[in-house]
Coordinates of C-alpha atoms and ligand atoms in Angstrom, one line a residue:
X288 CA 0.0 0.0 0.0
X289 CA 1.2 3.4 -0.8
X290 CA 3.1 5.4 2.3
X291 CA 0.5 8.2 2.2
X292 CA -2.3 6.2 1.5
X293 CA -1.4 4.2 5.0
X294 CA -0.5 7.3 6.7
X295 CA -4.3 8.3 6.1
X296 CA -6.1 5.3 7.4
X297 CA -3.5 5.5 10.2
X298 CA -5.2 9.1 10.6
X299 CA -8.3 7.8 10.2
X300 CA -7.6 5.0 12.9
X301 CA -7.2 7.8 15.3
X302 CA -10.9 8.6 15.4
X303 CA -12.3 5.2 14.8
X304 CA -10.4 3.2 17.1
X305 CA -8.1 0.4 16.5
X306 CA -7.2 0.1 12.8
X307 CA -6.9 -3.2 12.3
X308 CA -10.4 -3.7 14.4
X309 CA -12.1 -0.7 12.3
X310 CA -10.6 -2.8 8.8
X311 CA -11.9 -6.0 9.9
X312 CA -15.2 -4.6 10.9
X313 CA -15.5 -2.7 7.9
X314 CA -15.7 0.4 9.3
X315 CA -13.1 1.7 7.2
X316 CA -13.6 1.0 3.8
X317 CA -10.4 -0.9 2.1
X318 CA -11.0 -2.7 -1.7
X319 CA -11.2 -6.5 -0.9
X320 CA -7.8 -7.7 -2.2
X321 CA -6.2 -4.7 0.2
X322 CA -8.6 -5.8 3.0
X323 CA -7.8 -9.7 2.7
X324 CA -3.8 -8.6 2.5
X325 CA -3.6 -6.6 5.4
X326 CA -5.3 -9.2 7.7
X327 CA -3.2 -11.7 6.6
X328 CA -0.6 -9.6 7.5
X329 CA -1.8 -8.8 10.8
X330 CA -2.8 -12.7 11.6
X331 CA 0.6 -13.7 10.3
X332 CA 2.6 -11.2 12.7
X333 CA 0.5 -11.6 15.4
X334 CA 1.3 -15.9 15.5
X335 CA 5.2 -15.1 15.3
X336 CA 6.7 -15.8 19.0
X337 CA 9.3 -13.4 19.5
X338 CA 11.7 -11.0 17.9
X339 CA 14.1 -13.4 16.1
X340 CA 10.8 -14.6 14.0
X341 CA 10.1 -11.4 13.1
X342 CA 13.5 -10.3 12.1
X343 CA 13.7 -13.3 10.1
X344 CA 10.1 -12.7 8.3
X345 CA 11.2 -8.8 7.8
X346 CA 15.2 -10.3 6.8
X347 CA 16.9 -8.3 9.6
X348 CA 19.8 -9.9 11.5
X349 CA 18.2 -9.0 15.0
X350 CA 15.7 -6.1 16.3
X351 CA 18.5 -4.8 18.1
X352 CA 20.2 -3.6 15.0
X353 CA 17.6 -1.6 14.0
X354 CA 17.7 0.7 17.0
X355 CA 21.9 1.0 16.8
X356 CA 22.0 4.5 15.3
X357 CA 25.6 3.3 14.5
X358 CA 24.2 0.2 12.5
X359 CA 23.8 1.8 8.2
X360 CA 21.1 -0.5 8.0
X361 CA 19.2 1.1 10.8
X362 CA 16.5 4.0 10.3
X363 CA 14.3 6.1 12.7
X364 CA 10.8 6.6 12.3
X365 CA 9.5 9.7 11.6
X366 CA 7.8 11.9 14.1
X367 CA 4.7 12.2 13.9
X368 CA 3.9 15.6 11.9
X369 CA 2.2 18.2 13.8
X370 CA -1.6 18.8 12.5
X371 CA -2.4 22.0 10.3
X372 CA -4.0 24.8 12.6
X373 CA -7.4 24.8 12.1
X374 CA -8.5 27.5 10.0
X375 CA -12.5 29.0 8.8
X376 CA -13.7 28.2 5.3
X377 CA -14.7 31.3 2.8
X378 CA -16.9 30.6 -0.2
X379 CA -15.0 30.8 -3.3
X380 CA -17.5 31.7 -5.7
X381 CA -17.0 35.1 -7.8
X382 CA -20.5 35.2 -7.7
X383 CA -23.3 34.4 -5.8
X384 CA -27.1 33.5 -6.3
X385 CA -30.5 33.0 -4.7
X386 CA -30.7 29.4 -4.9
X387 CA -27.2 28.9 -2.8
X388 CA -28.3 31.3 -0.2
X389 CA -31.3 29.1 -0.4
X390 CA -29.1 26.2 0.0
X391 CA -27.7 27.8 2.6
X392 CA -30.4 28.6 4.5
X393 CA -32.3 24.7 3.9
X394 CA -28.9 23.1 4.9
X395 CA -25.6 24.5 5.9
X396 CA -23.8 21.4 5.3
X397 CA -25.4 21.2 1.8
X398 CA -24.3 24.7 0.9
X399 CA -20.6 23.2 2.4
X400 CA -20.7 20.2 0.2
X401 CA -21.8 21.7 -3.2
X402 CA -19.9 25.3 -3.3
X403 CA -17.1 24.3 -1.2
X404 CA -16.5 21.2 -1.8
X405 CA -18.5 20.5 -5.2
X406 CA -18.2 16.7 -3.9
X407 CA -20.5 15.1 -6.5
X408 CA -21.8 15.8 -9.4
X409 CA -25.5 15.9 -9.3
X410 CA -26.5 13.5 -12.1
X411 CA -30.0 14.8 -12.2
X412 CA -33.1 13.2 -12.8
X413 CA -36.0 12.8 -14.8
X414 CA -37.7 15.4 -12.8
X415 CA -35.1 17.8 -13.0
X416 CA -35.0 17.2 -16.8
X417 CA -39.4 17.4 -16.9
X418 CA -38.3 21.0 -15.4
X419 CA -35.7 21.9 -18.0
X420 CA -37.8 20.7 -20.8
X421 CA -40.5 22.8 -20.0
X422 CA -38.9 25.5 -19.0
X423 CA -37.5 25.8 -22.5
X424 CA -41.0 25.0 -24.2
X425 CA -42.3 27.8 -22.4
X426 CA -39.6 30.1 -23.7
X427 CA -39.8 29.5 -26.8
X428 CA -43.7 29.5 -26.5
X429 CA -43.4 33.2 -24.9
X430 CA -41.5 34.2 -27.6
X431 CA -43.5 33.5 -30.3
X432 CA -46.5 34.7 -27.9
X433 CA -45.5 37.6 -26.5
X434 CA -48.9 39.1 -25.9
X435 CA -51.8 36.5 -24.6
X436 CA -54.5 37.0 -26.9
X437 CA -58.1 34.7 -26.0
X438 CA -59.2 35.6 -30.2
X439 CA -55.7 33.1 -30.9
X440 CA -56.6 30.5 -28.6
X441 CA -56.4 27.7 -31.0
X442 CA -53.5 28.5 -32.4
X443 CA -51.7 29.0 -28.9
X444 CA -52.6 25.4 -27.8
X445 CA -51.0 23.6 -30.8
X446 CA -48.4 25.9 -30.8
X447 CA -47.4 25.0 -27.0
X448 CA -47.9 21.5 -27.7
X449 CA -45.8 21.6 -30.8
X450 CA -43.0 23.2 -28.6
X451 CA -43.5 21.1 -25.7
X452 CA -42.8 17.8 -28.2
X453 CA -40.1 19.6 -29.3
X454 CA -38.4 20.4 -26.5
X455 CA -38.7 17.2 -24.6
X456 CA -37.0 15.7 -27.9
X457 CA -34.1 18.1 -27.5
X458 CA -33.3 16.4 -24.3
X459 CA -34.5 12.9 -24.8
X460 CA -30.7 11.5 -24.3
X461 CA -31.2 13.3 -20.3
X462 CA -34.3 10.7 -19.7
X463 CA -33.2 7.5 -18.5
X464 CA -35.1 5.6 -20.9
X465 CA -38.1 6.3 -23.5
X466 CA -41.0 5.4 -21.6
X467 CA -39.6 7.6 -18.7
X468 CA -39.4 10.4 -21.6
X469 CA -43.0 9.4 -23.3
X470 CA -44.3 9.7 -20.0
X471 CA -43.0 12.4 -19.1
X472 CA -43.9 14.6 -22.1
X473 CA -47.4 13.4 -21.8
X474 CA -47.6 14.9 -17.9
X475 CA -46.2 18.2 -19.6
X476 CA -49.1 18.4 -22.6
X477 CA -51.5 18.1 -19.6
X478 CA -49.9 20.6 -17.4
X479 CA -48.9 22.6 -20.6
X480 CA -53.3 22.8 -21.8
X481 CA -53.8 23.6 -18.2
X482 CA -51.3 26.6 -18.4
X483 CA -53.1 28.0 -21.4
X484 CA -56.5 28.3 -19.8
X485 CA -55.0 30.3 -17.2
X486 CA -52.9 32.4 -19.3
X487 CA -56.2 33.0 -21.2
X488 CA -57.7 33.9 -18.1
X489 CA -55.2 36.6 -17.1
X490 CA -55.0 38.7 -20.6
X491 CA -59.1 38.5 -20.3
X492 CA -58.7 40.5 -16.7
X493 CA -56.0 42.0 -18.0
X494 CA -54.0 42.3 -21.1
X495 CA -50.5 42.3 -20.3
X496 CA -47.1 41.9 -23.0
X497 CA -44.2 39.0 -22.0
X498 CA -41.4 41.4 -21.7
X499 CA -38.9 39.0 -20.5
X500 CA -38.1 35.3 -20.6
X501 CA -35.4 33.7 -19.1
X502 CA -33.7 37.1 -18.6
X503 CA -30.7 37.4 -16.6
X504 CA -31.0 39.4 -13.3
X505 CA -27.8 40.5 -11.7
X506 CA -27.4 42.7 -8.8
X507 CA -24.6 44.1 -6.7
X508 CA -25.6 44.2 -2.8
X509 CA -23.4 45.8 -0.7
X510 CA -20.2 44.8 -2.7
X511 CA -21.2 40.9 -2.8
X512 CA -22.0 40.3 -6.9
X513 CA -25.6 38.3 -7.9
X514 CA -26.4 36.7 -10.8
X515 CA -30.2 34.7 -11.7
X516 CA -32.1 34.5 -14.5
X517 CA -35.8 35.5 -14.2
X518 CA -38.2 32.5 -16.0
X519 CA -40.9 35.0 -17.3
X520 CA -41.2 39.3 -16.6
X521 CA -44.8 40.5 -17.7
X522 CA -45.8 44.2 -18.1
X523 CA -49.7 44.9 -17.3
X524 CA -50.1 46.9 -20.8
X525 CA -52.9 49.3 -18.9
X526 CA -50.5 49.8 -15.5
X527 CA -47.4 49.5 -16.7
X528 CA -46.6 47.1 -13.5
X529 CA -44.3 44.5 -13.7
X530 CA -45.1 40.7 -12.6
X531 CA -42.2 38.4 -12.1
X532 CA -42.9 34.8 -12.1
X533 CA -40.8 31.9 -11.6
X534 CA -42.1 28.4 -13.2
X535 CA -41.6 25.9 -10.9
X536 CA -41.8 22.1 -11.5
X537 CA -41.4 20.8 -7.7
X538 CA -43.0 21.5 -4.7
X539 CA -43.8 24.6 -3.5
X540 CA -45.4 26.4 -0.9
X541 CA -49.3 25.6 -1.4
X542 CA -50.3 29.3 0.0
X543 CA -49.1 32.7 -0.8
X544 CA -49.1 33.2 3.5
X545 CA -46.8 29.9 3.4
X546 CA -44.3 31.8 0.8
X547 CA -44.4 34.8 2.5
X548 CA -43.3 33.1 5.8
X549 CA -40.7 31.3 3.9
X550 CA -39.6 34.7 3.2
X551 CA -39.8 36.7 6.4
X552 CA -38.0 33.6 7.9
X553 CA -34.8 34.1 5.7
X554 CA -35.7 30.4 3.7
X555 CA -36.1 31.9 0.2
X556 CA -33.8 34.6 -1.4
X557 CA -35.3 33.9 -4.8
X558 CA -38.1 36.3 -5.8
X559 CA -36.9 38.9 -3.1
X560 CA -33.9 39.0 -5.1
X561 CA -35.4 39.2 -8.4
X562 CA -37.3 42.0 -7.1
X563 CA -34.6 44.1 -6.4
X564 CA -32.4 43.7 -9.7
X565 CA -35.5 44.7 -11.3
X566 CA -36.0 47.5 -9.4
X567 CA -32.8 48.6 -9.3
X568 CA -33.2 48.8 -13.3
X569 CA -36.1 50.8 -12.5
X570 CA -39.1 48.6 -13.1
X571 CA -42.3 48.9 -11.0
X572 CA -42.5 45.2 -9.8
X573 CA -46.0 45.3 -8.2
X574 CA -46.4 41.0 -8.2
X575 CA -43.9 38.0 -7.4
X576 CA -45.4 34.9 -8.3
X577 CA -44.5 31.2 -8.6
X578 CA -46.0 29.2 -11.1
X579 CA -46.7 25.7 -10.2
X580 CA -46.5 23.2 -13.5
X581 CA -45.7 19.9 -11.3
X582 CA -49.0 18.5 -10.9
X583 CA -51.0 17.7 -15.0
X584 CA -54.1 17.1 -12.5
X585 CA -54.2 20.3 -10.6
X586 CA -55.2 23.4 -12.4
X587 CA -52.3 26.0 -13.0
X588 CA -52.8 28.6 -10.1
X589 CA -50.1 30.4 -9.2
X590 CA -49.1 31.6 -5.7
X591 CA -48.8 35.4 -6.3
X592 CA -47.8 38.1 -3.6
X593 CA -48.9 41.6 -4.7
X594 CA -46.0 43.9 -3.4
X595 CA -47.5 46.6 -0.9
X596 CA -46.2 49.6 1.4
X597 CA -48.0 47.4 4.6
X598 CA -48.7 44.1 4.2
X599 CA -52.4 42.9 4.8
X600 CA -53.1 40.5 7.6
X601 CA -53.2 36.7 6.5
X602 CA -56.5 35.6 5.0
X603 CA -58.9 33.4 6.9
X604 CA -61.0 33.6 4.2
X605 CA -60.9 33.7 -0.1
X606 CA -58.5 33.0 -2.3
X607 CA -55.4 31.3 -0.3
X608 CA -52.7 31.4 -3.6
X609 CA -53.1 35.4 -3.6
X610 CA -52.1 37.6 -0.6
X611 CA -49.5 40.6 0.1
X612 CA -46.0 41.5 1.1
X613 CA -44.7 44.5 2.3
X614 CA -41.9 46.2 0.8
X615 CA -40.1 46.2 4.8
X616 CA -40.1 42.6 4.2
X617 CA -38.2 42.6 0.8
X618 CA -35.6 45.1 2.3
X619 CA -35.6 42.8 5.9
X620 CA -34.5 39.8 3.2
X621 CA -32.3 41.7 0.8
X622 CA -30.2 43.1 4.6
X623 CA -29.8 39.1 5.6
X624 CA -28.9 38.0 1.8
X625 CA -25.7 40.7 2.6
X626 CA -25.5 39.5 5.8
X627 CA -24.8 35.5 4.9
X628 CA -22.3 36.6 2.1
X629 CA -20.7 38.3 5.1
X630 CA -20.5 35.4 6.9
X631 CA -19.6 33.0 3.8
X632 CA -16.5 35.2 2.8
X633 CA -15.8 36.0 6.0
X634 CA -13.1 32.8 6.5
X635 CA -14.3 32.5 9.9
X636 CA -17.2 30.0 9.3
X637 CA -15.3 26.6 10.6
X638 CA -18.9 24.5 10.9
X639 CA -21.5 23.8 8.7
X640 CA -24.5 21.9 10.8
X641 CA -26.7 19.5 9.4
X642 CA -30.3 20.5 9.4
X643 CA -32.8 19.4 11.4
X644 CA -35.6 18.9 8.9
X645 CA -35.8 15.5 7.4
X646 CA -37.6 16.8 4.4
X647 CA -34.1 19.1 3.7
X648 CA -32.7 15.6 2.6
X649 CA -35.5 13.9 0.9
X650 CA -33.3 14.6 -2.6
X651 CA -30.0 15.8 -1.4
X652 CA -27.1 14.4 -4.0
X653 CA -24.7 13.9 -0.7
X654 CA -27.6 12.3 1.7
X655 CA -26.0 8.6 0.8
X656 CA -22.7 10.3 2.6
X657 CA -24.0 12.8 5.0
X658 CA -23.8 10.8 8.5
X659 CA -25.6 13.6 10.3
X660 CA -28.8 13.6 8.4
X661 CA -31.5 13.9 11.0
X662 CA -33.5 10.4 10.9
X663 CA -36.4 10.7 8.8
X664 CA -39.7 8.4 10.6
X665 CA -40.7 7.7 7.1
X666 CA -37.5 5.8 6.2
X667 CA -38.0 3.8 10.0
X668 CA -38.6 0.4 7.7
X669 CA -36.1 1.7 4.7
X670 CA -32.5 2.2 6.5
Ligands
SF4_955 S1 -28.4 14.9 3.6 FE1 -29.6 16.4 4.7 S2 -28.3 17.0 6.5 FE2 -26.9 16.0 4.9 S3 -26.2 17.7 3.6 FE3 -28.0 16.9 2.6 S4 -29.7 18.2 3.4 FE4 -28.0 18.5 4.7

């Protein structure tokens, strides 16, 4: 076995208890061949009787000679070398976005693992590829459509589908096989029908032009550089208000009061931060909404904050995907986005705690390494 590569299960040993005991328990991980080598070793030394065996299994003439500085066959052992001081880690990234605030703020040891240590590569999945696709169908879609109109109804629905077979072709070779993809494309033609009724809906209460799709956002805060890209920016053609919305293909809050907690409580940077490169580029962003496209069986309503000097209490009552935030709020989140880059660049961050929340890991790309992951009930029967 290579010196250094002993040296570091040696190292190891040090925290896991006897090495030989933690590689014959497998509690250190060694390829077989090593594994069965080692053992033997160890089984091998530990029948010899005394030092004269030894000497003769290792070819010296006696033990003694090895400890006669005088001897030229002799040698020392090293000392041990002393550890590193322990020093903070600072987040390397030249930029910084919402989603690894968001990171941040699900799961400190996430954000550790993917901008610090970029461990793995997340191979992605058919979900995450469902999102892609349509996110690119809409785009196109938007482009050609840049101003809702219920007298071209028709010809917006077979043009979406058309885009959306299109586009889920483009990235066939990312599904894992072609039923995943056929199956796939067949939830997005529902979802994608669904989206057209309420798009319809919206120019009918209130005409409005696509002025943006995936658009990049970037926005300096205090020094610390941000980049995103905004899925869709609409201008209400009587108001002149700007909506931003952001598609989204997972789960999301089910509420507009459930998103705006998620806000006030520092877990999402995204659409405060959107709202603030647009404004800074002087749009009047009255509306931040998510758009949910996840479910084909759910109609496409989206969960849409209306941006306000006070915000209004929480409903008890009407429509629970529409509500308000104040703009306090959006400067409350915008102050703690500066803060955690603060913190992240600051070098003196030396622990990144696992979260608490079970749900955090549900599809984490490092929960199959991550020892502290809280114990999820559900999984009692599946560990
Ligand atoms: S598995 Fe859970 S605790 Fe571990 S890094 Fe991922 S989200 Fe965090």
């Amino acid at each position: 076995m290579p010196h250094d590569v002993a040296a570091a299960y040696a190292t190891v040993a040090a925290r896991v208890g006897p090495l030989l005991d933690a590689i014959a328990h497998e509690r250190l991980a060694l390829p077989a061949p090593a594994r069965d080598a080692v053992l033997l070793f160890a089984r091998r030394v530990g029948s010899l009787g005394d030092e004269s065996e030894i000497a003769t299994l290792f070819e010296l003439d006696t033990l003694a000679d090895i400890a006669d500085e005088e001897d030229p066959r002799a040698f020392d052992l090293a000392a041990p070398a002393s550890p590193d001081t322990r020093s903070g880690v600072r987040a390397r990234q030249s930029h910084f976005s919402a989603s690894a605030l968001n990171a941040y703020a699900e799961c400190a040891r996430k954000w550790f693992y993917r901008y610090v240590c970029s461990a793995v590569e997340d191979a992605g999945s058919s979900a995450s590829t469902y999102g892609t696709a349509f996110h690119a169908a809409l785009e196109d879609f938007h482009a050609e459509f840049p101003q809702p109109d219920p007298t071209h109804e028709t010809q917006m629905r077979t043009r979406l589908s058309g885009y959306v077979n299109w586009s889920f072709e483009r990235f066939r070779a990312d599904f894992g096989t072609a039923v995943e993809l056929e199956l796939q494309k067949r939830r997005a033609q529902r979802t994608a029908v669904r989206y057209i009724d309420w798009l319809l809906a919206e120019a009918r209460r209130a005409p409005f032009t696509v002025i943006g799709r995936e658009i990049a956002a970037d926005l300096d805060l205090d020094g610390f550089a941000f980049i995103g890209y905004i899925d869709r920016l609409d201008r209400d053609d009587r108001t002149g208000a700007v909506s931003i919305y952001d598609y989204k293909t997972g789960s999301i809050a089910t509420s507009a009061a459930e998103y705006r907690d998620k806000v006030r409580e520092f877990r999402d940077f995204q659409l405060p931060f959107y709202y603030w490169a647009r404004t800074a580029l002087g749009d009047r962003v009255t509306r931040l909404a998510l758009i949910p496209l996840k479910d084909a069986l759910l109609d496409v309503q989206p969960v849409s904050l209306e941006v306000v000097p006070v915000a209004a209490p929480e409903r008890l009552r009407g429509e629970p995907t529409t509500g308000t935030i104040a703009v306090a709020d959006l400067e409350r989140a915008r102050a703690r986005m500066i803060e955690i880059c603060r913190d992240l660049t600051s070098g003196a961050l030396q622990q990144f705690p696992a979260t608490s929340d079970p749900s955090a890991c549900t599809y984490c790309a490092y929960a199959n390494a991550c020892i502290d992951r809280p114990h999820d009930d559900r999984e009692r029967f599946g560990r």
